[in-house]
mmCIF file of C-alpha atoms and ligand atoms in Angstrom:
data_model
loop_
_atom_site.group_PDB
_atom_site.id
_atom_site.type_symbol
_atom_site.label_atom_id
_atom_site.label_comp_id
_atom_site.label_asym_id
_atom_site.label_seq_id
_atom_site.Cartn_x
_atom_site.Cartn_y
_atom_site.Cartn_z
ATOM 1 C CA UNK A 1 122.757 79.341 81.916
ATOM 2 C CA UNK A 2 120.586 76.916 83.839
ATOM 3 C CA UNK A 3 118.388 75.203 81.265
ATOM 4 C CA UNK A 4 115.838 74.189 83.857
ATOM 5 C CA UNK A 5 115.308 77.653 85.329
ATOM 6 C CA UNK A 6 112.487 79.913 84.131
ATOM 7 C CA UNK A 7 111.764 83.573 84.832
ATOM 8 C CA UNK A 8 107.999 84.041 85.108
ATOM 9 C CA UNK A 9 107.232 87.730 84.617
ATOM 10 C CA UNK A 10 103.758 88.562 85.852
ATOM 11 C CA UNK A 11 103.948 85.355 87.868
ATOM 12 C CA UNK A 12 101.935 86.728 90.799
ATOM 13 C CA UNK A 13 98.879 86.926 88.529
ATOM 14 C CA UNK A 14 96.207 84.451 87.542
ATOM 15 C CA UNK A 15 97.845 82.487 84.725
ATOM 16 C CA UNK A 16 101.411 83.074 85.934
ATOM 17 C CA UNK A 17 100.839 81.613 89.393
ATOM 18 C CA UNK A 18 99.252 78.444 87.988
ATOM 19 C CA UNK A 19 102.074 78.144 85.470
ATOM 20 C CA UNK A 20 104.692 78.527 88.200
ATOM 21 C CA UNK A 21 103.104 75.575 90.034
ATOM 22 C CA UNK A 22 103.144 73.370 86.936
ATOM 23 C CA UNK A 23 106.735 74.329 86.080
ATOM 24 C CA UNK A 24 107.910 73.439 89.588
ATOM 25 C CA UNK A 25 105.925 70.195 89.512
ATOM 26 C CA UNK A 26 107.656 69.341 86.233
ATOM 27 C CA UNK A 27 111.088 69.891 87.808
ATOM 28 C CA UNK A 28 111.899 73.461 86.752
ATOM 29 C CA UNK A 29 113.292 76.144 89.030
ATOM 30 C CA UNK A 30 111.192 79.297 88.919
ATOM 31 C CA UNK A 31 111.821 82.970 89.629
ATOM 32 C CA UNK A 32 108.764 85.221 89.778
ATOM 33 C CA UNK A 33 108.990 88.917 88.842
ATOM 34 C CA UNK A 34 105.911 91.109 89.213
ATOM 35 C CA UNK A 35 105.117 94.688 90.225
ATOM 36 C CA UNK A 36 101.804 93.607 91.825
ATOM 37 C CA UNK A 37 99.932 96.203 89.738
ATOM 38 C CA UNK A 38 97.089 93.730 89.238
ATOM 39 C CA UNK A 39 97.797 91.160 91.940
ATOM 40 C CA UNK A 40 99.053 90.772 95.470
ATOM 41 C CA UNK A 41 101.379 88.395 97.274
ATOM 42 C CA UNK A 42 98.624 85.815 97.795
ATOM 43 C CA UNK A 43 99.379 84.302 94.372
ATOM 44 C CA UNK A 44 103.063 83.829 95.183
ATOM 45 C CA UNK A 45 102.237 82.537 98.663
ATOM 46 C CA UNK A 46 99.762 80.099 97.114
ATOM 47 C CA UNK A 47 102.464 78.813 94.762
ATOM 48 C CA UNK A 48 104.793 78.333 97.722
ATOM 49 C CA UNK A 49 102.162 76.499 99.751
ATOM 50 C CA UNK A 50 101.115 74.187 96.915
ATOM 51 C CA UNK A 51 104.659 73.265 95.887
ATOM 52 C CA UNK A 52 106.442 73.491 99.225
ATOM 53 C CA UNK A 53 109.160 75.446 97.419
ATOM 54 C CA UNK A 54 110.261 78.886 98.607
ATOM 55 C CA UNK A 55 110.003 80.369 95.106
ATOM 56 C CA UNK A 56 112.060 83.570 94.745
ATOM 57 C CA UNK A 57 109.941 86.670 94.132
ATOM 58 C CA UNK A 58 111.189 90.052 92.909
ATOM 59 C CA UNK A 59 108.932 93.100 93.070
ATOM 60 C CA UNK A 60 109.930 94.865 89.869
ATOM 61 C CA UNK A 61 108.329 96.792 87.038
ATOM 62 C CA UNK A 62 109.403 95.168 83.762
ATOM 63 C CA UNK A 63 109.163 98.626 82.178
ATOM 64 C CA UNK A 64 111.960 99.838 84.450
ATOM 65 C CA UNK A 65 114.832 98.536 82.394
ATOM 66 C CA UNK A 66 117.581 99.113 84.932
ATOM 67 C CA UNK A 67 115.677 97.505 87.781
ATOM 68 C CA UNK A 68 114.612 94.621 85.529
ATOM 69 C CA UNK A 69 118.225 94.108 84.356
ATOM 70 C CA UNK A 70 119.146 93.380 87.966
ATOM 71 C CA UNK A 71 116.873 90.306 87.843
ATOM 72 C CA UNK A 72 118.842 89.042 84.840
ATOM 73 C CA UNK A 73 122.112 89.633 86.665
ATOM 74 C CA UNK A 74 120.945 87.966 89.848
ATOM 75 C CA UNK A 75 119.274 84.816 88.517
ATOM 76 C CA UNK A 76 120.550 82.127 86.216
ATOM 77 C CA UNK A 77 117.456 81.345 84.079
ATOM 78 C CA UNK A 78 117.695 80.458 80.397
ATOM 79 C CA UNK A 79 113.970 80.880 79.632
ATOM 80 C CA UNK A 80 111.329 83.525 80.221
ATOM 81 C CA UNK A 81 107.548 83.271 80.211
ATOM 82 C CA UNK A 82 106.250 86.784 79.813
ATOM 83 C CA UNK A 83 102.802 87.284 81.365
ATOM 84 C CA UNK A 84 103.344 90.834 82.621
ATOM 85 C CA UNK A 85 100.765 93.019 80.879
ATOM 86 C CA UNK A 86 97.554 94.910 81.456
ATOM 87 C CA UNK A 87 94.538 93.004 80.144
ATOM 88 C CA UNK A 88 91.276 94.960 80.510
ATOM 89 C CA UNK A 89 89.902 95.419 76.994
ATOM 90 C CA UNK A 90 87.503 98.280 77.835
ATOM 91 C CA UNK A 91 90.111 100.204 79.801
ATOM 92 C CA UNK A 92 92.523 99.876 76.885
ATOM 93 C CA UNK A 93 90.014 101.580 74.591
ATOM 94 C CA UNK A 94 89.535 104.404 77.117
ATOM 95 C CA UNK A 95 93.265 104.810 77.838
ATOM 96 C CA UNK A 96 95.265 103.263 74.990
ATOM 97 C CA UNK A 97 98.600 104.819 75.939
ATOM 98 C CA UNK A 98 98.519 103.096 79.315
ATOM 99 C CA UNK A 99 98.341 99.791 77.425
ATOM 100 C CA UNK A 100 100.872 100.576 74.705
ATOM 101 C CA UNK A 101 103.349 101.874 77.274
ATOM 102 C CA UNK A 102 103.094 98.947 79.677
ATOM 103 C CA UNK A 103 102.539 96.008 77.360
ATOM 104 C CA UNK A 104 105.016 97.021 74.652
ATOM 105 C CA UNK A 105 107.759 98.497 76.856
ATOM 106 C CA UNK A 106 107.817 95.531 79.221
ATOM 107 C CA UNK A 107 108.006 93.089 76.308
ATOM 108 C CA UNK A 108 110.717 95.009 74.460
ATOM 109 C CA UNK A 109 112.739 95.142 77.671
ATOM 110 C CA UNK A 110 112.466 91.372 78.006
ATOM 111 C CA UNK A 111 113.780 90.834 74.485
ATOM 112 C CA UNK A 112 116.591 93.382 74.883
ATOM 113 C CA UNK A 113 117.688 91.958 78.223
ATOM 114 C CA UNK A 114 117.549 88.377 76.986
ATOM 115 C CA UNK A 115 119.932 89.362 74.212
ATOM 116 C CA UNK A 116 122.158 91.374 76.496
ATOM 117 C CA UNK A 117 122.425 88.616 79.096
ATOM 118 C CA UNK A 118 122.477 85.672 76.679
ATOM 119 C CA UNK A 119 119.153 84.006 77.499
ATOM 120 C CA UNK A 120 117.554 81.743 74.899
ATOM 121 C CA UNK A 121 113.848 80.891 75.117
ATOM 122 C CA UNK A 122 110.772 83.016 75.467
ATOM 123 C CA UNK A 123 107.071 82.223 75.649
ATOM 124 C CA UNK A 124 104.710 85.114 75.036
ATOM 125 C CA UNK A 125 101.097 85.259 76.301
ATOM 126 C CA UNK A 126 99.029 86.004 73.234
ATOM 127 C CA UNK A 127 95.300 85.682 72.829
ATOM 128 C CA UNK A 128 92.529 84.389 70.588
ATOM 129 C CA UNK A 129 91.538 88.030 70.358
ATOM 130 C CA UNK A 130 93.993 88.274 67.438
ATOM 131 C CA UNK A 131 91.508 86.278 65.309
ATOM 132 C CA UNK A 132 88.651 88.741 65.847
ATOM 133 C CA UNK A 133 85.443 87.620 64.102
ATOM 134 C CA UNK A 134 87.037 84.821 62.088
ATOM 135 C CA UNK A 135 85.772 83.839 58.645
ATOM 136 C CA UNK A 136 86.215 80.136 59.373
ATOM 137 C CA UNK A 137 85.671 78.169 62.557
ATOM 138 C CA UNK A 138 87.371 76.606 64.386
ATOM 139 C CA UNK A 139 90.428 78.814 63.950
ATOM 140 C CA UNK A 140 93.815 77.326 63.148
ATOM 141 C CA UNK A 141 97.116 79.142 63.599
ATOM 142 C CA UNK A 142 96.949 79.873 59.865
ATOM 143 C CA UNK A 143 93.609 81.665 60.139
ATOM 144 C CA UNK A 144 94.362 85.298 59.263
ATOM 145 C CA UNK A 145 94.481 87.746 62.142
ATOM 146 C CA UNK A 146 91.893 90.505 61.974
ATOM 147 C CA UNK A 147 92.592 94.177 62.649
ATOM 148 C CA UNK A 148 92.447 94.676 66.407
ATOM 149 C CA UNK A 149 89.395 96.418 67.830
ATOM 150 C CA UNK A 150 91.098 97.489 71.077
ATOM 151 C CA UNK A 151 94.508 98.775 72.123
ATOM 152 C CA UNK A 152 94.815 95.633 74.263
ATOM 153 C CA UNK A 153 94.255 93.406 71.232
ATOM 154 C CA UNK A 154 96.658 95.508 69.246
ATOM 155 C CA UNK A 155 99.416 95.042 71.836
ATOM 156 C CA UNK A 156 99.002 91.270 71.461
ATOM 157 C CA UNK A 157 99.388 91.487 67.680
ATOM 158 C CA UNK A 158 102.305 93.898 67.960
ATOM 159 C CA UNK A 159 104.137 91.762 70.520
ATOM 160 C CA UNK A 160 103.666 88.681 68.321
ATOM 161 C CA UNK A 161 105.255 90.643 65.473
ATOM 162 C CA UNK A 162 108.068 91.943 67.680
ATOM 163 C CA UNK A 163 108.802 88.371 68.728
ATOM 164 C CA UNK A 164 108.677 87.014 65.155
ATOM 165 C CA UNK A 165 111.022 89.723 63.853
ATOM 166 C CA UNK A 166 113.402 89.486 66.814
ATOM 167 C CA UNK A 167 113.751 85.731 66.518
ATOM 168 C CA UNK A 168 114.334 86.083 62.776
ATOM 169 C CA UNK A 169 117.075 88.644 63.348
ATOM 170 C CA UNK A 170 118.803 87.438 66.519
ATOM 171 C CA UNK A 171 120.017 83.865 66.241
ATOM 172 C CA UNK A 172 120.421 83.480 70.010
ATOM 173 C CA UNK A 173 116.640 83.657 70.522
ATOM 174 C CA UNK A 174 113.798 81.161 70.146
ATOM 175 C CA UNK A 175 110.189 82.072 70.823
ATOM 176 C CA UNK A 176 106.709 80.628 71.114
ATOM 177 C CA UNK A 177 103.521 82.676 71.152
ATOM 178 C CA UNK A 178 100.648 80.871 72.843
ATOM 179 C CA UNK A 179 97.231 82.122 71.810
ATOM 180 C CA UNK A 180 95.008 81.496 74.819
ATOM 181 C CA UNK A 181 91.291 81.075 74.340
ATOM 182 C CA UNK A 182 89.223 81.765 77.485
ATOM 183 C CA UNK A 183 91.142 80.733 80.627
ATOM 184 C CA UNK A 184 88.797 79.771 83.475
ATOM 185 C CA UNK A 185 88.736 77.919 86.789
ATOM 186 C CA UNK A 186 91.219 77.590 89.597
ATOM 187 C CA UNK A 187 93.799 75.222 91.031
ATOM 188 C CA UNK A 188 92.227 72.071 92.570
ATOM 189 C CA UNK A 189 93.724 73.073 95.950
ATOM 190 C CA UNK A 190 91.677 76.327 95.776
ATOM 191 C CA UNK A 191 94.802 78.120 97.033
ATOM 192 C CA UNK A 192 95.256 80.121 93.831
ATOM 193 C CA UNK A 193 92.755 81.425 91.288
ATOM 194 C CA UNK A 194 91.565 84.516 89.465
ATOM 195 C CA UNK A 195 91.366 87.662 91.600
ATOM 196 C CA UNK A 196 89.775 90.445 89.547
ATOM 197 C CA UNK A 197 89.909 93.957 90.960
ATOM 198 C CA UNK A 198 86.597 95.820 90.984
ATOM 199 C CA UNK A 199 83.674 94.648 88.879
ATOM 200 C CA UNK A 200 84.681 91.577 86.842
ATOM 201 C CA UNK A 201 84.611 92.021 83.081
ATOM 202 C CA UNK A 202 84.886 88.303 82.358
ATOM 203 C CA UNK A 203 82.088 85.813 82.514
ATOM 204 C CA UNK A 204 83.275 83.235 85.041
ATOM 205 C CA UNK A 205 84.351 85.642 87.815
ATOM 206 C CA UNK A 206 81.043 87.445 87.306
ATOM 207 C CA UNK A 207 79.215 84.142 87.706
ATOM 208 C CA UNK A 208 81.080 83.171 90.877
ATOM 209 C CA UNK A 209 80.716 86.622 92.435
ATOM 210 C CA UNK A 210 76.994 86.546 91.687
ATOM 211 C CA UNK A 211 76.709 83.137 93.327
ATOM 212 C CA UNK A 212 78.610 84.550 96.320
ATOM 213 C CA UNK A 213 76.129 87.433 96.579
ATOM 214 C CA UNK A 214 78.704 90.125 95.750
ATOM 215 C CA UNK A 215 76.932 90.908 92.470
ATOM 216 C CA UNK A 216 73.180 90.976 92.370
ATOM 217 C CA UNK A 217 72.578 89.507 88.960
ATOM 218 C CA UNK A 218 74.591 88.235 86.002
ATOM 219 C CA UNK A 219 73.759 89.937 82.713
ATOM 220 C CA UNK A 220 73.956 87.612 79.737
ATOM 221 C CA UNK A 221 75.066 89.872 76.929
ATOM 222 C CA UNK A 222 72.764 88.928 74.052
ATOM 223 C CA UNK A 223 70.462 86.014 73.297
ATOM 224 C CA UNK A 224 69.842 86.945 69.676
ATOM 225 C CA UNK A 225 73.145 85.932 68.103
ATOM 226 C CA UNK A 226 73.071 83.485 65.185
ATOM 227 C CA UNK A 227 73.960 80.515 67.411
ATOM 228 C CA UNK A 228 71.838 77.597 68.586
ATOM 229 C CA UNK A 229 70.718 79.210 71.855
ATOM 230 C CA UNK A 230 71.354 82.817 70.790
ATOM 231 C CA UNK A 231 74.320 83.453 73.124
ATOM 232 C CA UNK A 232 77.989 83.758 72.138
ATOM 233 C CA UNK A 233 80.288 80.768 71.758
ATOM 234 C CA UNK A 234 83.752 80.576 73.314
ATOM 235 C CA UNK A 235 86.403 77.974 74.018
ATOM 236 C CA UNK A 236 86.827 77.862 77.810
ATOM 237 C CA UNK A 237 90.221 76.412 78.671
ATOM 238 C CA UNK A 238 90.909 75.175 82.177
ATOM 239 C CA UNK A 239 93.637 77.162 83.918
ATOM 240 C CA UNK A 240 95.664 74.096 84.940
ATOM 241 C CA UNK A 241 95.573 72.738 81.393
ATOM 242 C CA UNK A 242 96.647 76.158 80.134
ATOM 243 C CA UNK A 243 99.495 76.246 82.653
ATOM 244 C CA UNK A 244 100.683 72.848 81.438
ATOM 245 C CA UNK A 245 100.807 74.143 77.852
ATOM 246 C CA UNK A 246 103.519 76.566 79.016
ATOM 247 C CA UNK A 247 105.558 73.713 80.456
ATOM 248 C CA UNK A 248 105.251 71.916 77.103
ATOM 249 C CA UNK A 249 106.291 75.054 75.210
ATOM 250 C CA UNK A 250 109.356 75.694 77.384
ATOM 251 C CA UNK A 251 110.354 72.013 77.285
ATOM 252 C CA UNK A 252 110.080 72.013 73.499
ATOM 253 C CA UNK A 253 112.600 74.836 73.215
ATOM 254 C CA UNK A 254 114.914 73.612 75.979
ATOM 255 C CA UNK A 255 115.009 70.168 74.377
ATOM 256 C CA UNK A 256 115.480 71.755 70.941
ATOM 257 C CA UNK A 257 112.421 70.007 69.554
ATOM 258 C CA UNK A 258 110.994 73.142 67.975
ATOM 259 C CA UNK A 259 110.717 72.980 64.176
ATOM 260 C CA UNK A 260 111.010 76.727 63.664
ATOM 261 C CA UNK A 261 112.708 79.254 65.926
ATOM 262 C CA UNK A 262 109.411 81.167 66.158
ATOM 263 C CA UNK A 263 106.213 79.182 66.548
ATOM 264 C CA UNK A 264 102.577 79.927 67.365
ATOM 265 C CA UNK A 265 100.093 77.585 69.040
ATOM 266 C CA UNK A 266 96.421 77.801 69.871
ATOM 267 C CA UNK A 267 95.708 76.804 73.456
ATOM 268 C CA UNK A 268 92.078 75.822 73.794
ATOM 269 C CA UNK A 269 89.893 72.744 74.137
ATOM 270 C CA UNK A 270 88.552 72.666 70.600
ATOM 271 C CA UNK A 271 85.018 72.828 71.989
ATOM 272 C CA UNK A 272 82.553 75.710 71.617
ATOM 273 C CA UNK A 273 80.461 76.440 74.705
ATOM 274 C CA UNK A 274 77.662 79.001 74.848
ATOM 275 C CA UNK A 275 77.130 81.474 77.674
ATOM 276 C CA UNK A 276 73.877 79.721 78.638
ATOM 277 C CA UNK A 277 75.608 76.335 78.615
ATOM 278 C CA UNK A 278 78.373 77.625 80.880
ATOM 279 C CA UNK A 279 75.857 79.085 83.323
ATOM 280 C CA UNK A 280 73.861 75.835 83.356
ATOM 281 C CA UNK A 281 77.018 73.796 83.933
ATOM 282 C CA UNK A 282 77.988 76.035 86.855
ATOM 283 C CA UNK A 283 74.527 75.645 88.397
ATOM 284 C CA UNK A 284 74.423 71.877 87.920
ATOM 285 C CA UNK A 285 77.867 70.947 89.219
ATOM 286 C CA UNK A 286 77.641 73.258 92.228
ATOM 287 C CA UNK A 287 73.992 72.543 92.908
ATOM 288 C CA UNK A 288 72.832 76.147 93.073
ATOM 289 C CA UNK A 289 70.674 78.618 91.177
ATOM 290 C CA UNK A 290 72.223 81.688 89.672
ATOM 291 C CA UNK A 291 70.417 84.982 89.431
ATOM 292 C CA UNK A 292 70.745 86.047 85.788
ATOM 293 C CA UNK A 293 68.947 88.041 83.122
ATOM 294 C CA UNK A 294 69.330 88.578 79.417
ATOM 295 C CA UNK A 295 70.813 91.991 78.606
ATOM 296 C CA UNK A 296 71.701 93.744 75.332
ATOM 297 C CA UNK A 297 74.756 92.654 73.392
ATOM 298 C CA UNK A 298 78.104 93.985 74.636
ATOM 299 C CA UNK A 299 79.860 96.246 72.150
ATOM 300 C CA UNK A 300 82.827 94.613 70.465
ATOM 301 C CA UNK A 301 81.950 90.987 71.306
ATOM 302 C CA UNK A 302 82.617 88.439 68.579
ATOM 303 C CA UNK A 303 79.802 85.944 68.016
ATOM 304 C CA UNK A 304 81.913 82.830 68.157
ATOM 305 C CA UNK A 305 85.497 81.706 68.384
ATOM 306 C CA UNK A 306 86.972 78.360 69.264
ATOM 307 C CA UNK A 307 90.245 76.616 68.582
ATOM 308 C CA UNK A 308 91.452 73.962 66.255
ATOM 309 C CA UNK A 309 94.042 72.497 68.631
ATOM 310 C CA UNK A 310 95.589 69.956 66.261
ATOM 311 C CA UNK A 311 98.937 71.732 66.126
ATOM 312 C CA UNK A 312 99.351 71.966 69.905
ATOM 313 C CA UNK A 313 98.162 68.366 70.297
ATOM 314 C CA UNK A 314 100.635 67.029 67.744
ATOM 315 C CA UNK A 315 103.635 69.307 68.184
ATOM 316 C CA UNK A 316 103.546 70.183 71.873
ATOM 317 C CA UNK A 317 102.159 66.778 72.826
ATOM 318 C CA UNK A 318 99.662 68.700 74.907
ATOM 319 C CA UNK A 319 95.906 68.561 75.147
ATOM 320 C CA UNK A 320 93.203 69.933 77.393
ATOM 321 C CA UNK A 321 92.199 67.270 79.884
ATOM 322 C CA UNK A 322 90.168 68.675 82.742
ATOM 323 C CA UNK A 323 86.422 68.356 82.093
ATOM 324 C CA UNK A 324 84.359 71.567 82.153
ATOM 325 C CA UNK A 325 82.371 70.229 85.139
ATOM 326 C CA UNK A 326 85.521 70.073 87.231
ATOM 327 C CA UNK A 327 86.684 73.480 86.045
ATOM 328 C CA UNK A 328 83.405 75.096 87.070
ATOM 329 C CA UNK A 329 83.522 73.327 90.423
ATOM 330 C CA UNK A 330 87.040 74.681 90.974
ATOM 331 C CA UNK A 331 85.935 78.225 90.090
ATOM 332 C CA UNK A 332 83.299 78.099 92.826
ATOM 333 C CA UNK A 333 85.625 76.442 95.359
ATOM 334 C CA UNK A 334 88.100 79.286 94.797
ATOM 335 C CA UNK A 335 85.435 81.997 95.185
ATOM 336 C CA UNK A 336 84.287 80.400 98.434
ATOM 337 C CA UNK A 337 87.875 80.226 99.697
ATOM 338 C CA UNK A 338 88.525 83.890 98.871
ATOM 339 C CA UNK A 339 85.255 85.070 100.451
ATOM 340 C CA UNK A 340 85.603 82.677 103.397
ATOM 341 C CA UNK A 341 82.149 81.210 102.655
HETATM 342 P P1 LIG B 1 96.889 89.086 85.626
HETATM 343 O O1 LIG B 1 96.607 90.536 85.624
HETATM 344 O O2 LIG B 1 96.297 88.218 86.680
HETATM 345 O O3 LIG B 1 98.470 88.830 85.623
HETATM 346 C C1 LIG B 1 99.373 89.717 85.019
HETATM 347 C C2 LIG B 1 100.432 90.061 86.054
HETATM 348 O O4 LIG B 1 101.374 90.953 85.459
HETATM 349 C C3 LIG B 1 99.848 90.778 87.284
HETATM 350 O O5 LIG B 1 100.267 90.106 88.446
HETATM 351 C C4 LIG B 1 100.431 92.187 87.211
HETATM 352 O O6 LIG B 1 100.676 92.718 88.489
HETATM 353 C C5 LIG B 1 101.695 91.950 86.408
HETATM 354 N N1 LIG B 1 102.183 93.105 85.658
HETATM 355 C C6 LIG B 1 101.520 93.891 84.782
HETATM 356 N N2 LIG B 1 102.338 94.836 84.277
HETATM 357 C C7 LIG B 1 103.553 94.617 84.836
HETATM 358 C C8 LIG B 1 104.817 95.246 84.718
HETATM 359 N N3 LIG B 1 105.010 96.296 83.921
HETATM 360 N N4 LIG B 1 105.867 94.754 85.427
HETATM 361 C C9 LIG B 1 105.698 93.697 86.254
HETATM 362 N N5 LIG B 1 104.530 93.061 86.410
HETATM 363 C C10 LIG B 1 103.469 93.516 85.702
HETATM 364 O O7 LIG B 1 96.489 88.542 84.160
HETATM 365 P P2 LIG B 1 96.417 87.044 83.616
HETATM 366 O O8 LIG B 1 94.995 86.730 83.354
HETATM 367 O O9 LIG B 1 97.217 86.142 84.454
HETATM 368 O O10 LIG B 1 97.103 87.261 82.212
HETATM 369 C C11 LIG B 1 98.472 86.989 82.002
HETATM 370 C C12 LIG B 1 98.818 87.278 80.541
HETATM 371 O O11 LIG B 1 97.985 86.488 79.698
HETATM 372 C C13 LIG B 1 98.600 88.725 80.124
HETATM 373 O O12 LIG B 1 99.607 89.071 79.207
HETATM 374 C C14 LIG B 1 97.255 88.677 79.420
HETATM 375 O O13 LIG B 1 97.123 89.689 78.472
HETATM 376 C C15 LIG B 1 97.344 87.312 78.757
HETATM 377 N N6 LIG B 1 96.025 86.758 78.440
HETATM 378 C C16 LIG B 1 95.087 86.618 79.430
HETATM 379 C C17 LIG B 1 93.832 86.113 79.117
HETATM 380 C C18 LIG B 1 92.787 85.984 80.188
HETATM 381 O O14 LIG B 1 91.617 85.866 79.845
HETATM 382 N N7 LIG B 1 93.124 85.981 81.460
HETATM 383 C C19 LIG B 1 93.537 85.730 77.797
HETATM 384 C C20 LIG B 1 94.516 85.871 76.820
HETATM 385 C C21 LIG B 1 95.767 86.387 77.151
HETATM 386 N N1 LIG B 2 79.539 87.704 79.114
HETATM 387 C C1 LIG B 2 78.275 87.878 79.630
HETATM 388 N N2 LIG B 2 78.147 88.526 80.818
HETATM 389 C C2 LIG B 2 79.200 89.013 81.520
HETATM 390 C C3 LIG B 2 80.506 88.817 80.992
HETATM 391 C C4 LIG B 2 80.629 88.163 79.792
HETATM 392 O O1 LIG B 2 77.286 87.460 79.032
HETATM 393 O O2 LIG B 2 79.019 89.615 82.575
HETATM 394 C C5 LIG B 2 79.696 86.972 77.853
HETATM 395 C C6 LIG B 2 80.380 87.804 76.770
HETATM 396 O O3 LIG B 2 79.422 88.536 76.051
HETATM 397 C C7 LIG B 2 81.036 86.722 75.929
HETATM 398 C C8 LIG B 2 81.353 85.605 76.944
HETATM 399 O O4 LIG B 2 80.544 85.868 78.070
HETATM 400 O O5 LIG B 2 80.119 86.202 75.011
HETATM 401 C C9 LIG B 2 82.812 85.589 77.370
HETATM 402 O O6 LIG B 2 83.155 86.897 77.796
HETATM 403 P P1 LIG B 2 84.543 87.221 78.471
HETATM 404 O O7 LIG B 2 84.601 88.699 78.685
HETATM 405 O O8 LIG B 2 84.750 86.335 79.650
HETATM 406 O O9 LIG B 2 85.599 86.772 77.380
HETATM 407 P P2 LIG B 2 85.864 87.336 75.889
HETATM 408 O O10 LIG B 2 84.723 88.174 75.484
HETATM 409 O O11 LIG B 2 87.123 88.081 76.009
HETATM 410 O O12 LIG B 2 85.986 86.115 75.047
#
């Protein structure tokens, strides 16, 4: 198997497309597999334009085992980064089976096919959502996971467990679960970025769409939390930094530097930022005023979560580098590019 070739499932999406760019920049060959259920070809085309590489793309549903097996037969990758999943928390509460079916089936197919076709390394996209409302902050990888409050969150916990148990049982496999905090921003070229369908559920796309005049007014969900300014605290990780963490994780396994065959890393900045602070930063660095109001708390929101990143810093040799100012500038540059402003 080619050690420097990586299958990026869900690679047409937000995090996958940025990761494909960073993998190629670091010298890896990349194959993208995606069914475009939450993306379109603009992500893949953006990757091709930025890198100048005609990255192979396969339109395939990872839940369709036979069709997905063909990708394993056709391409000579030794590693997989599995992004392919649905990710809308609210929708997963309304229609849990949609989430269990897609997120679990696609992941189990990846593991089965890796075994069947003798592939070694897998990175799984997990989330800080597994920590819920943590008892201690910042959270380390040892901080206990809390029972999931959505089917989406549950699929992340279940896939982590599937990966842990599979790696323990099947000696051909090594795995890393990366727990992302809040990925934000866009590539500095503004050729790829986050492309939410319908009304954005996440803060930064809501901010940029409000600035673009697509949304009338940003609602800040709660100013009466027990934090300094009353709004929630999160750890906003720049998308390019997050993408680079995947390169570090794959390299660690390819170079056999992993200490355990299954490992978990937090991928964040280590810094807590409030909703008000993020809005102010966006306004300042882009020199505009955002229309916003304070609204009631959103059901299910945790008050605060941010990462202790010591493990990723020391073991992956990775750390977040891009300043928040630049990230928020890139988010706006991307929105303007998409809307042709
Ligand atoms: P995204 O929706 O932009 O990308 C996911 C991609 O997977 C999409 O292109 C979609 O078409 C594809 N896909 C979904 N189901 C598929 C299937 N069965 N077969 C083939 N392709 C399929 O989402 P993203 O923000 O890039 O997230 C990537 C991963 O990271 C997801 O697993 C998500 O749960 C996880 N994650 C995201 C965040 C975040 O805030 N964006 C935070 C934590 C974890
Ligand atoms: N948020 C907000 N208005 C919005 C969207 C989000 O005030 O329109 C807040 C939300 O309450 C949370 C923070 O922004 O405190 C981050 O929310 P997001 O959905 O982006 O991420 P998550 O809640 O998954 O961490």
